[in-house]
Every structure is written in structure tokens, then in C-alpha cells.
PDB file of C-alpha atoms in Angstrom:
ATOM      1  CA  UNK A  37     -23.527 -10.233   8.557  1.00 42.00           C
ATOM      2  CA  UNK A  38     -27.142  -9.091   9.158  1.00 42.00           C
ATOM      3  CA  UNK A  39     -28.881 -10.127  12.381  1.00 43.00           C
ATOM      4  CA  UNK A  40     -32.075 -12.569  12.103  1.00 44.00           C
ATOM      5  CA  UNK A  41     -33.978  -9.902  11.453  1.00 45.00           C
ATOM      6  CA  UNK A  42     -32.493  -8.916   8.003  1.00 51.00           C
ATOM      7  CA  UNK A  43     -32.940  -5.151   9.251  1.00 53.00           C
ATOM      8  CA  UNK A  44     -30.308  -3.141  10.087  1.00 58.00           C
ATOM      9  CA  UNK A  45     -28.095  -3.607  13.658  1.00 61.00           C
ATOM     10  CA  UNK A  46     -29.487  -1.110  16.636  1.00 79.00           C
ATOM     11  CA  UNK A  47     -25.936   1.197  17.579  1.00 84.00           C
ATOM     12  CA  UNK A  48     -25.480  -0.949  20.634  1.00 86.00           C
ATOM     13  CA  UNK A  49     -25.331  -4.367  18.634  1.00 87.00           C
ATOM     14  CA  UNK A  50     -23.057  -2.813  16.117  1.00 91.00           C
ATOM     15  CA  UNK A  51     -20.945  -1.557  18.483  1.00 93.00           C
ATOM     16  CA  UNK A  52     -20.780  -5.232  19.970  1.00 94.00           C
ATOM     17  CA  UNK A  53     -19.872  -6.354  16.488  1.00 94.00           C
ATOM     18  CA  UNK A  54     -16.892  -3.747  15.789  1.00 92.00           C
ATOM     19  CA  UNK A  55     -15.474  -4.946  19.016  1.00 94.00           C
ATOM     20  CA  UNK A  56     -15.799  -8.830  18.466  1.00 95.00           C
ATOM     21  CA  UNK A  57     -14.147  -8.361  15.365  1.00 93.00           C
ATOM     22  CA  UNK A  58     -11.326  -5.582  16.605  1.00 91.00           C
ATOM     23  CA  UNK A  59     -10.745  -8.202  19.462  1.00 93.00           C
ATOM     24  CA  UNK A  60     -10.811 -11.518  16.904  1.00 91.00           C
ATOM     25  CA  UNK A  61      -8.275  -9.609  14.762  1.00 85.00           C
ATOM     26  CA  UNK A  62      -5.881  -9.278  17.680  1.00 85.00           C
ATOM     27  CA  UNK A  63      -6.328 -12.547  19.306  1.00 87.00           C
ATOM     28  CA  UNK A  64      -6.423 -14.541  16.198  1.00 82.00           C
ATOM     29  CA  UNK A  65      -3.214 -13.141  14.893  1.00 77.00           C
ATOM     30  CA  UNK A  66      -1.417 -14.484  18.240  1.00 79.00           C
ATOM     31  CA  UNK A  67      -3.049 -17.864  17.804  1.00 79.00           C
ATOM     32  CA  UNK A  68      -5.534 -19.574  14.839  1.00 77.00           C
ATOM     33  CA  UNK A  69      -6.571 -21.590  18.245  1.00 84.00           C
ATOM     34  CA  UNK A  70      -7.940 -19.164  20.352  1.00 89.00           C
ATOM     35  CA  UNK A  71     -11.092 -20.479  22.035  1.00 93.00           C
ATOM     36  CA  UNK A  72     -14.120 -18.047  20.521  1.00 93.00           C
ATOM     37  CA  UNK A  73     -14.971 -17.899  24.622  1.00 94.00           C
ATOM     38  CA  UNK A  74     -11.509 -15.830  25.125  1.00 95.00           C
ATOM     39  CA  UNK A  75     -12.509 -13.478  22.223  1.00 96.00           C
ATOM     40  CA  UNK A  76     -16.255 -13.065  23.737  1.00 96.00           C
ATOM     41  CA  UNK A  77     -14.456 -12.133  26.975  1.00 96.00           C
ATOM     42  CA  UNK A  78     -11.910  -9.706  25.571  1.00 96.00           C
ATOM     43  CA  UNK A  79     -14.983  -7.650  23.771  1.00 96.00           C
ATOM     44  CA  UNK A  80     -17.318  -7.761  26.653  1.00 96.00           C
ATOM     45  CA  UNK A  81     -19.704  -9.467  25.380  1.00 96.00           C
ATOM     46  CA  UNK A  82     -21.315 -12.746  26.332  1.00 94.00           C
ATOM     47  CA  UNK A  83     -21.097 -15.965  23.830  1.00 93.00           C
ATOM     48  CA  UNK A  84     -24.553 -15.464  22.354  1.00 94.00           C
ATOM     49  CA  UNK A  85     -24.059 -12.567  21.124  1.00 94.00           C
ATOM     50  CA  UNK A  86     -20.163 -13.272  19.733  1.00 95.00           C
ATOM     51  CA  UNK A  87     -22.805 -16.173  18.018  1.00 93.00           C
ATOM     52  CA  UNK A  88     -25.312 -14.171  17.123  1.00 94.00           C
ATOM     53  CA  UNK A  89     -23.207 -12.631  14.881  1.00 93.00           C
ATOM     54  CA  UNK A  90     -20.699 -15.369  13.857  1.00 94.00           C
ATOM     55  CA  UNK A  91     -22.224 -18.651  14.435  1.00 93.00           C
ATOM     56  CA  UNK A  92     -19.025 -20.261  13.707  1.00 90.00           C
ATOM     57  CA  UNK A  93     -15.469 -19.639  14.278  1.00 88.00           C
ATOM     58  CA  UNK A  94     -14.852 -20.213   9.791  1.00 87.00           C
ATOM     59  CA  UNK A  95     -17.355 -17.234   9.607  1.00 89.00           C
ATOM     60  CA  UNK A  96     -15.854 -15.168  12.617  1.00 91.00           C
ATOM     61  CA  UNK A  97     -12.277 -15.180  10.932  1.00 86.00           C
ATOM     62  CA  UNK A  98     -13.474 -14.170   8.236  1.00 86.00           C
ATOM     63  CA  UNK A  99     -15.413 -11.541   8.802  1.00 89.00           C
ATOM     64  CA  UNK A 100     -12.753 -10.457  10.361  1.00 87.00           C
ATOM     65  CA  UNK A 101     -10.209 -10.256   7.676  1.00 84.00           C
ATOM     66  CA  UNK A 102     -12.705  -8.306   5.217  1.00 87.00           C
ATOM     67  CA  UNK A 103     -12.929  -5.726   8.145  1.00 88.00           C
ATOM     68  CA  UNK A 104      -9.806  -5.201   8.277  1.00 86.00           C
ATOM     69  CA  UNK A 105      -8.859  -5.026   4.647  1.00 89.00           C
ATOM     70  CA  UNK A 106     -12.007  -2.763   4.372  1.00 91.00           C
ATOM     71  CA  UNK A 107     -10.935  -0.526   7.217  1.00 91.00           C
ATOM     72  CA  UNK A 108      -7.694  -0.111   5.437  1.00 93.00           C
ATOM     73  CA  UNK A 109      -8.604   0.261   2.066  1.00 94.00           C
ATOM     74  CA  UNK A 110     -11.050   3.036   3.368  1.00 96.00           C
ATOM     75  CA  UNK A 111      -8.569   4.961   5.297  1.00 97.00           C
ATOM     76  CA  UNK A 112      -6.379   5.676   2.411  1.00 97.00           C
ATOM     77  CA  UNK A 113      -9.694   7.916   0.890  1.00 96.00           C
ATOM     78  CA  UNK A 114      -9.935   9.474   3.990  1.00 97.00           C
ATOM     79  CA  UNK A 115      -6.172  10.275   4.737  1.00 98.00           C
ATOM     80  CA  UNK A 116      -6.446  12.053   0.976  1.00 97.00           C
ATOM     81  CA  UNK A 117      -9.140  14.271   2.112  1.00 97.00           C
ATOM     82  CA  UNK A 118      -7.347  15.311   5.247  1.00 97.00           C
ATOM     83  CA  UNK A 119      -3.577  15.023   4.683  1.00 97.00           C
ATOM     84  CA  UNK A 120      -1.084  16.465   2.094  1.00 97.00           C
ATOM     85  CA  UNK A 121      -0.517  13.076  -0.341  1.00 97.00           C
ATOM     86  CA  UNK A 122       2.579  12.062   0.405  1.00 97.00           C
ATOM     87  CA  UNK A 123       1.776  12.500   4.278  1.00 97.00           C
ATOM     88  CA  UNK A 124      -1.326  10.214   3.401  1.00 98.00           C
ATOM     89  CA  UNK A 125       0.825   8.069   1.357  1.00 98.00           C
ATOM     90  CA  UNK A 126       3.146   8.179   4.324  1.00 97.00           C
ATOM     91  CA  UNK A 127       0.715   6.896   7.086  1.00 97.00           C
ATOM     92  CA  UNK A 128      -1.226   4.600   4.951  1.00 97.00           C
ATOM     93  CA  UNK A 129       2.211   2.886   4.461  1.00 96.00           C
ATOM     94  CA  UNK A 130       2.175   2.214   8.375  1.00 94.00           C
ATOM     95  CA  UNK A 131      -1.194   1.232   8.358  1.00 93.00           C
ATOM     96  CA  UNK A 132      -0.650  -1.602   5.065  1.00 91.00           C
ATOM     97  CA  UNK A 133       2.452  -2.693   6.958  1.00 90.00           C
ATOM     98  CA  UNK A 134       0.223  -3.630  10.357  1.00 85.00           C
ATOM     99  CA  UNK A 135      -2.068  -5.232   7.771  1.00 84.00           C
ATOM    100  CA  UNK A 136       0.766  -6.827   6.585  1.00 82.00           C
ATOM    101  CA  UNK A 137       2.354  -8.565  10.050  1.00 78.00           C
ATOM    102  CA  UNK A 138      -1.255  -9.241  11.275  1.00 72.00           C
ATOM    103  CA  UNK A 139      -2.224 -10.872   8.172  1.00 70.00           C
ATOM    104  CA  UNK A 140       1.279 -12.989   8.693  1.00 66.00           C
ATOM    105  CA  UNK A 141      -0.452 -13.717  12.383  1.00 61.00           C
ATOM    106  CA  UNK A 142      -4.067 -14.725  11.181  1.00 64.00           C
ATOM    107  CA  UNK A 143      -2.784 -16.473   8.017  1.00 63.00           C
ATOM    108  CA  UNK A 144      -2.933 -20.033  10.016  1.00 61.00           C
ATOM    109  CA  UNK A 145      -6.424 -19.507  10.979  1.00 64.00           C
ATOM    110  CA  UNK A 146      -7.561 -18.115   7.180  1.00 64.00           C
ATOM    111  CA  UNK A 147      -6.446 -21.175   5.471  1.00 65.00           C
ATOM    112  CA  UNK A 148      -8.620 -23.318   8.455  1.00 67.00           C
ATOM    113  CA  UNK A 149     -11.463 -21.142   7.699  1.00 65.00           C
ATOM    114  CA  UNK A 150     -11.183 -21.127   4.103  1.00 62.00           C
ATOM    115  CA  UNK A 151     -10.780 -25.004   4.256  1.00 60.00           C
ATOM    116  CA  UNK A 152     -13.487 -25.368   6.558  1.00 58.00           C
ATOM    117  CA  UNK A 153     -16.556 -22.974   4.339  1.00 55.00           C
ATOM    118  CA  UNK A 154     -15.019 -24.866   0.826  1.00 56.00           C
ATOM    119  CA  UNK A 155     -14.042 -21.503  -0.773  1.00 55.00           C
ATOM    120  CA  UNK A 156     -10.458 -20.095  -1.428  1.00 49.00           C
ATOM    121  CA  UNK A 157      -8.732 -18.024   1.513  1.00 48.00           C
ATOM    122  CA  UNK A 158      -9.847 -14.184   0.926  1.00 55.00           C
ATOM    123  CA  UNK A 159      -6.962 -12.181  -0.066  1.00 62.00           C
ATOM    124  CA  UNK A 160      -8.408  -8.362  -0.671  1.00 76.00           C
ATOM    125  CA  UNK A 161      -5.547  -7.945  -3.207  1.00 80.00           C
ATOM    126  CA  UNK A 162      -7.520  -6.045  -5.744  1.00 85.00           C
ATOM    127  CA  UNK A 163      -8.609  -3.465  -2.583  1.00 89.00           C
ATOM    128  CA  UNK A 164      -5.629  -2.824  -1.256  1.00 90.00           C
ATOM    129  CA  UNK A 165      -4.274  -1.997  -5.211  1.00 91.00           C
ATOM    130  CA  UNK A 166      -6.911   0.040  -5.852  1.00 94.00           C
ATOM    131  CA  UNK A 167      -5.850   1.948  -2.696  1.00 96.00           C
ATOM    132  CA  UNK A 168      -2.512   2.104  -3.665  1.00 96.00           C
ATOM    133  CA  UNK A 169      -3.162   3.298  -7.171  1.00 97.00           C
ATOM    134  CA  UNK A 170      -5.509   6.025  -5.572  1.00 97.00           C
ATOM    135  CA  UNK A 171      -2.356   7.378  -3.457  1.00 98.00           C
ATOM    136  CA  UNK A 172      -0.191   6.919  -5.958  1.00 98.00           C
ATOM    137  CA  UNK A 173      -1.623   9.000  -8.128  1.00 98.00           C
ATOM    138  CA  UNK A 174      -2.848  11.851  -6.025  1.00 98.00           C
ATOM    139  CA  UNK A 175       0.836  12.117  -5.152  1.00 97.00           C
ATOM    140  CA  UNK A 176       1.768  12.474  -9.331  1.00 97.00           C
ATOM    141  CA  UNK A 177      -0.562  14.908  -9.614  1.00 97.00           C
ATOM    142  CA  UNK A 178       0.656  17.009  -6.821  1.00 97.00           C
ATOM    143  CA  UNK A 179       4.194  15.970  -7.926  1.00 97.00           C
ATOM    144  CA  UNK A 180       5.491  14.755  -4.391  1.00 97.00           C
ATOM    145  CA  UNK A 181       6.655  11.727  -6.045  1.00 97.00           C
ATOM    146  CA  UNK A 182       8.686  10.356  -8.368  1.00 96.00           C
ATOM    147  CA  UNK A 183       6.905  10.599 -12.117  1.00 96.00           C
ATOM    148  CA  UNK A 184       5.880   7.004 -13.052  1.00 95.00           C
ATOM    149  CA  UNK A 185       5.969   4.610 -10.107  1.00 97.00           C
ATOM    150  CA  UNK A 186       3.386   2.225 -10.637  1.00 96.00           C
ATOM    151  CA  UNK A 187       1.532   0.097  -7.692  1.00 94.00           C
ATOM    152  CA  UNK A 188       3.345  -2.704  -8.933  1.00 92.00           C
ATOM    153  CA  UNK A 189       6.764  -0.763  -8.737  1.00 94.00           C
ATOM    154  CA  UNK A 190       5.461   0.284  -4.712  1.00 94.00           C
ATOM    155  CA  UNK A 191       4.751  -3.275  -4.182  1.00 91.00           C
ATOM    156  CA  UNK A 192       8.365  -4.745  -5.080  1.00 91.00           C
ATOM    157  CA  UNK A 193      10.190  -2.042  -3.016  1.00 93.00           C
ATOM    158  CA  UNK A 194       7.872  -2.764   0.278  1.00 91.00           C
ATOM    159  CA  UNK A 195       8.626  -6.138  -0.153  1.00 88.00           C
ATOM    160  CA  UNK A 196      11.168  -6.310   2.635  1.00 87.00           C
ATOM    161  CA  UNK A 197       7.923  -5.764   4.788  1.00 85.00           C
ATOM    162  CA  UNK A 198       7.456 -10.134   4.772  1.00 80.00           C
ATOM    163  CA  UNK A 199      11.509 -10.514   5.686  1.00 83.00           C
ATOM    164  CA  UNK A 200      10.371  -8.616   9.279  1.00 83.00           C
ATOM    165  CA  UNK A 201      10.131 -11.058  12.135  1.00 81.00           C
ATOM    166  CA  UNK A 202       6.633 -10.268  13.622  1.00 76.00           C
ATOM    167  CA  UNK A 203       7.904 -11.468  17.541  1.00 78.00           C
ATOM    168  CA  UNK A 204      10.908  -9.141  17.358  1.00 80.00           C
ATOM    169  CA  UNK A 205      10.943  -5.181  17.069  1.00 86.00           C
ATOM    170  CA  UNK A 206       8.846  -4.996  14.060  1.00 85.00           C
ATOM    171  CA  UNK A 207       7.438  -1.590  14.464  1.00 88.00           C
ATOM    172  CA  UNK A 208      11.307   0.010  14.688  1.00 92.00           C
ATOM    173  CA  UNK A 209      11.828  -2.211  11.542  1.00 92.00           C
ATOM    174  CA  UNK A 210       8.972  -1.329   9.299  1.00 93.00           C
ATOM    175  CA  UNK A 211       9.710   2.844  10.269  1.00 94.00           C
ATOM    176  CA  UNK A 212      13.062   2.360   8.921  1.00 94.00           C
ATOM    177  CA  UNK A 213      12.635   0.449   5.803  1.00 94.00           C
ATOM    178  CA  UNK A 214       9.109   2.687   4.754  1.00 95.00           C
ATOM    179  CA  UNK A 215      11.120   5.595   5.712  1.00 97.00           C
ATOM    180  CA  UNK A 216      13.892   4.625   2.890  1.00 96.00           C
ATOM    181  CA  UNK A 217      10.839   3.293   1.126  1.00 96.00           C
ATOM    182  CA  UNK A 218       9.784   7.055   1.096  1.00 97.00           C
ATOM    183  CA  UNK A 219      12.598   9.162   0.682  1.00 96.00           C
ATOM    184  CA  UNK A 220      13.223   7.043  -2.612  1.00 96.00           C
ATOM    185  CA  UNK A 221       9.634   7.688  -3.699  1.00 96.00           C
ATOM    186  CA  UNK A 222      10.140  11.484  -3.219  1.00 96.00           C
ATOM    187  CA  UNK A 223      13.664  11.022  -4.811  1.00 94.00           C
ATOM    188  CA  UNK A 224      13.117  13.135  -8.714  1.00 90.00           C
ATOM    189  CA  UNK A 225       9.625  14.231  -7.769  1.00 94.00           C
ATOM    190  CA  UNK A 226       8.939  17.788  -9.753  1.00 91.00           C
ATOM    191  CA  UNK A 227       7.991  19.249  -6.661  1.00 76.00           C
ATOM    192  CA  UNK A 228      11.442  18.900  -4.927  1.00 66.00           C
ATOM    193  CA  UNK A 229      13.271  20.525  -8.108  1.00 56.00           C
TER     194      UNK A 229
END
């Protein structure tokens, strides 16, 4: 969201915005009822500026779901252009899975804001796909995986990822099943013949 202005946000004000939302994500996931004044507090910033930017809480969730589906779906580009592509492949898996349990968090508080605006609860599905195709197909081309997995294919064995109960050990959890996850993607790749 622009400020009033329609020009672009000075670094400070963005800066206030990254946090609101980095501190909405959090907060929101624990509870869809988290007084905006909490999630002000937690940023540092004072209420007019948490409603400067999101004048309501419909808008403030989100905002904050797109950010995080966009900060995902961007990192997988940028793990490609610094990482091998099955150790991007590898860490983007980590990062989709916290996507994943947070989303499980904030889903409460997306259907009250998708209710609340009239329009159907964001999903980001054809993002986070795309993403997955990208990896997916580095890592044929550098033959670190399996020939043919599809996204589709990557989708069904992750899976297990919704079984996880967010409020026990999930991180432990997730390792271990995108670790098997893993070893059966680089199970028949070319470059491990």
C-alpha cells in the first residue's frame, strides 16, 4: 500500500512497514484476535503509523499474507543464484514448510479478513508453484534429482507437512520428514550414478 501521497515510502517509513508486517505475521499466527495496539507495540511504532499504512485490521492481514508468500516465492530465485540446486531446493523446503505452519496459524484471521473486504481468502498457490517448478527444474538440469518429478508429484510427498502439530516440536518434525522428502528426490538422479 502506497502512503497518501501516492509517491514512493521515505527508507524510514518502509522500514516501519516491513516491521508491522514481520510483527503482524508472527502475532497473528498465535491469535486472529490480537489487538492491532499489541502489533504497533511489538514493531515500535505508534498506532498512526501501524494506520497509516493499514487502516484496518482486513487490510493489515492481508497485506501481510502477500508479504510473506512474496518473500518466499522470491527467495527460491535468489537461493538459485547463490546455492548449488538441490541445496536451494533443500532450504527453500524449510522456508515453504514455515509458510506452511504459519499459514495454519493466520488461517483464522484470513478467512475474517477475506469475509470482512467481500473477496475470496488469498491463497498465492500459483506463486509458490511457479517457485517450485523453477527449483525443480534447475535441479533436472543439473541432474541432482530424480528425472521427471513434477511440482505436483513434490506437492503430494510434502503433504505430511499439514499432519504436523504446530504447538508441539514442529521444527524437529518438518527436518525429518523434508529430509526423507529429499533423499527420495535425489534417489535415481543422473548425477548420483
Amino acid at each position: 500500500m502506497e502512503p497518501r501521497t501516492g509517491g514512493p515510502q521515505r527508507s524510514d517509513a518502509q522500514r516501519n512497514r516491513e516491521r508491522i508486517l514481520e510483527v503482524a505475521l508472527v502475532e497473528l499466527s498465535r491469535s486472529a484476535e490480537v489487538p492491532l495496539t499489541v502489533i504497533a507495540k511489538k514493531a515500535g511504532v505508534g498506532q498512526g503509523t501501524l494506520y497509516r499504512n493499514f487502516p484496518n485490521r482486513e487490510a493489515l492481514v492481508l497485506e501481510a499474507y502477500r508479504h510473506e508468500v512474496q518473500q518466499l516465492t522470491d527467495s527460491a530465485a535468489e537461493l538459485l543464484k547463490t546455492s548449488e540446486p538441490d541445496q536451494a531446493l533443500r532450504t527453500w523446503m524449510d522456508r515453504l514448510a514455515r509458510f506452511i505452519l504459519a499459514k495454519t496459524g493466520l488461517a483464522g484471521a484470513l478467512r475474517r479478513a477475506a469475509g470482512a473486504t467481500g473477496g475470496p481468502e488469498p491463497s498465492g498457490y500459483s506463486l509458490v508453484f511457479g517457485s517450485i517448478e523453477s527449483l525443480l527444474s534447475a535441479n533436472h538440469e543439473a541432474g541432482t534429482i530424480r528425472p521427471g518429478v513434477t511440482a505436483d508429484d513434490f506437492l503430494r510427498a510434502i503433504a505430511g507437512i499439514w499432519q504436523i502439530d504446530i504447538t508441539g516440536d514442529w521444527h524437529a518434525q518438518t527436518t525429518l520428514l523434508l529430509d526423507i522428502v529429499m533423499d527420495g528426490l535425489r534417489a535415481g538422479a543422473p548425477a548420483r550414478r
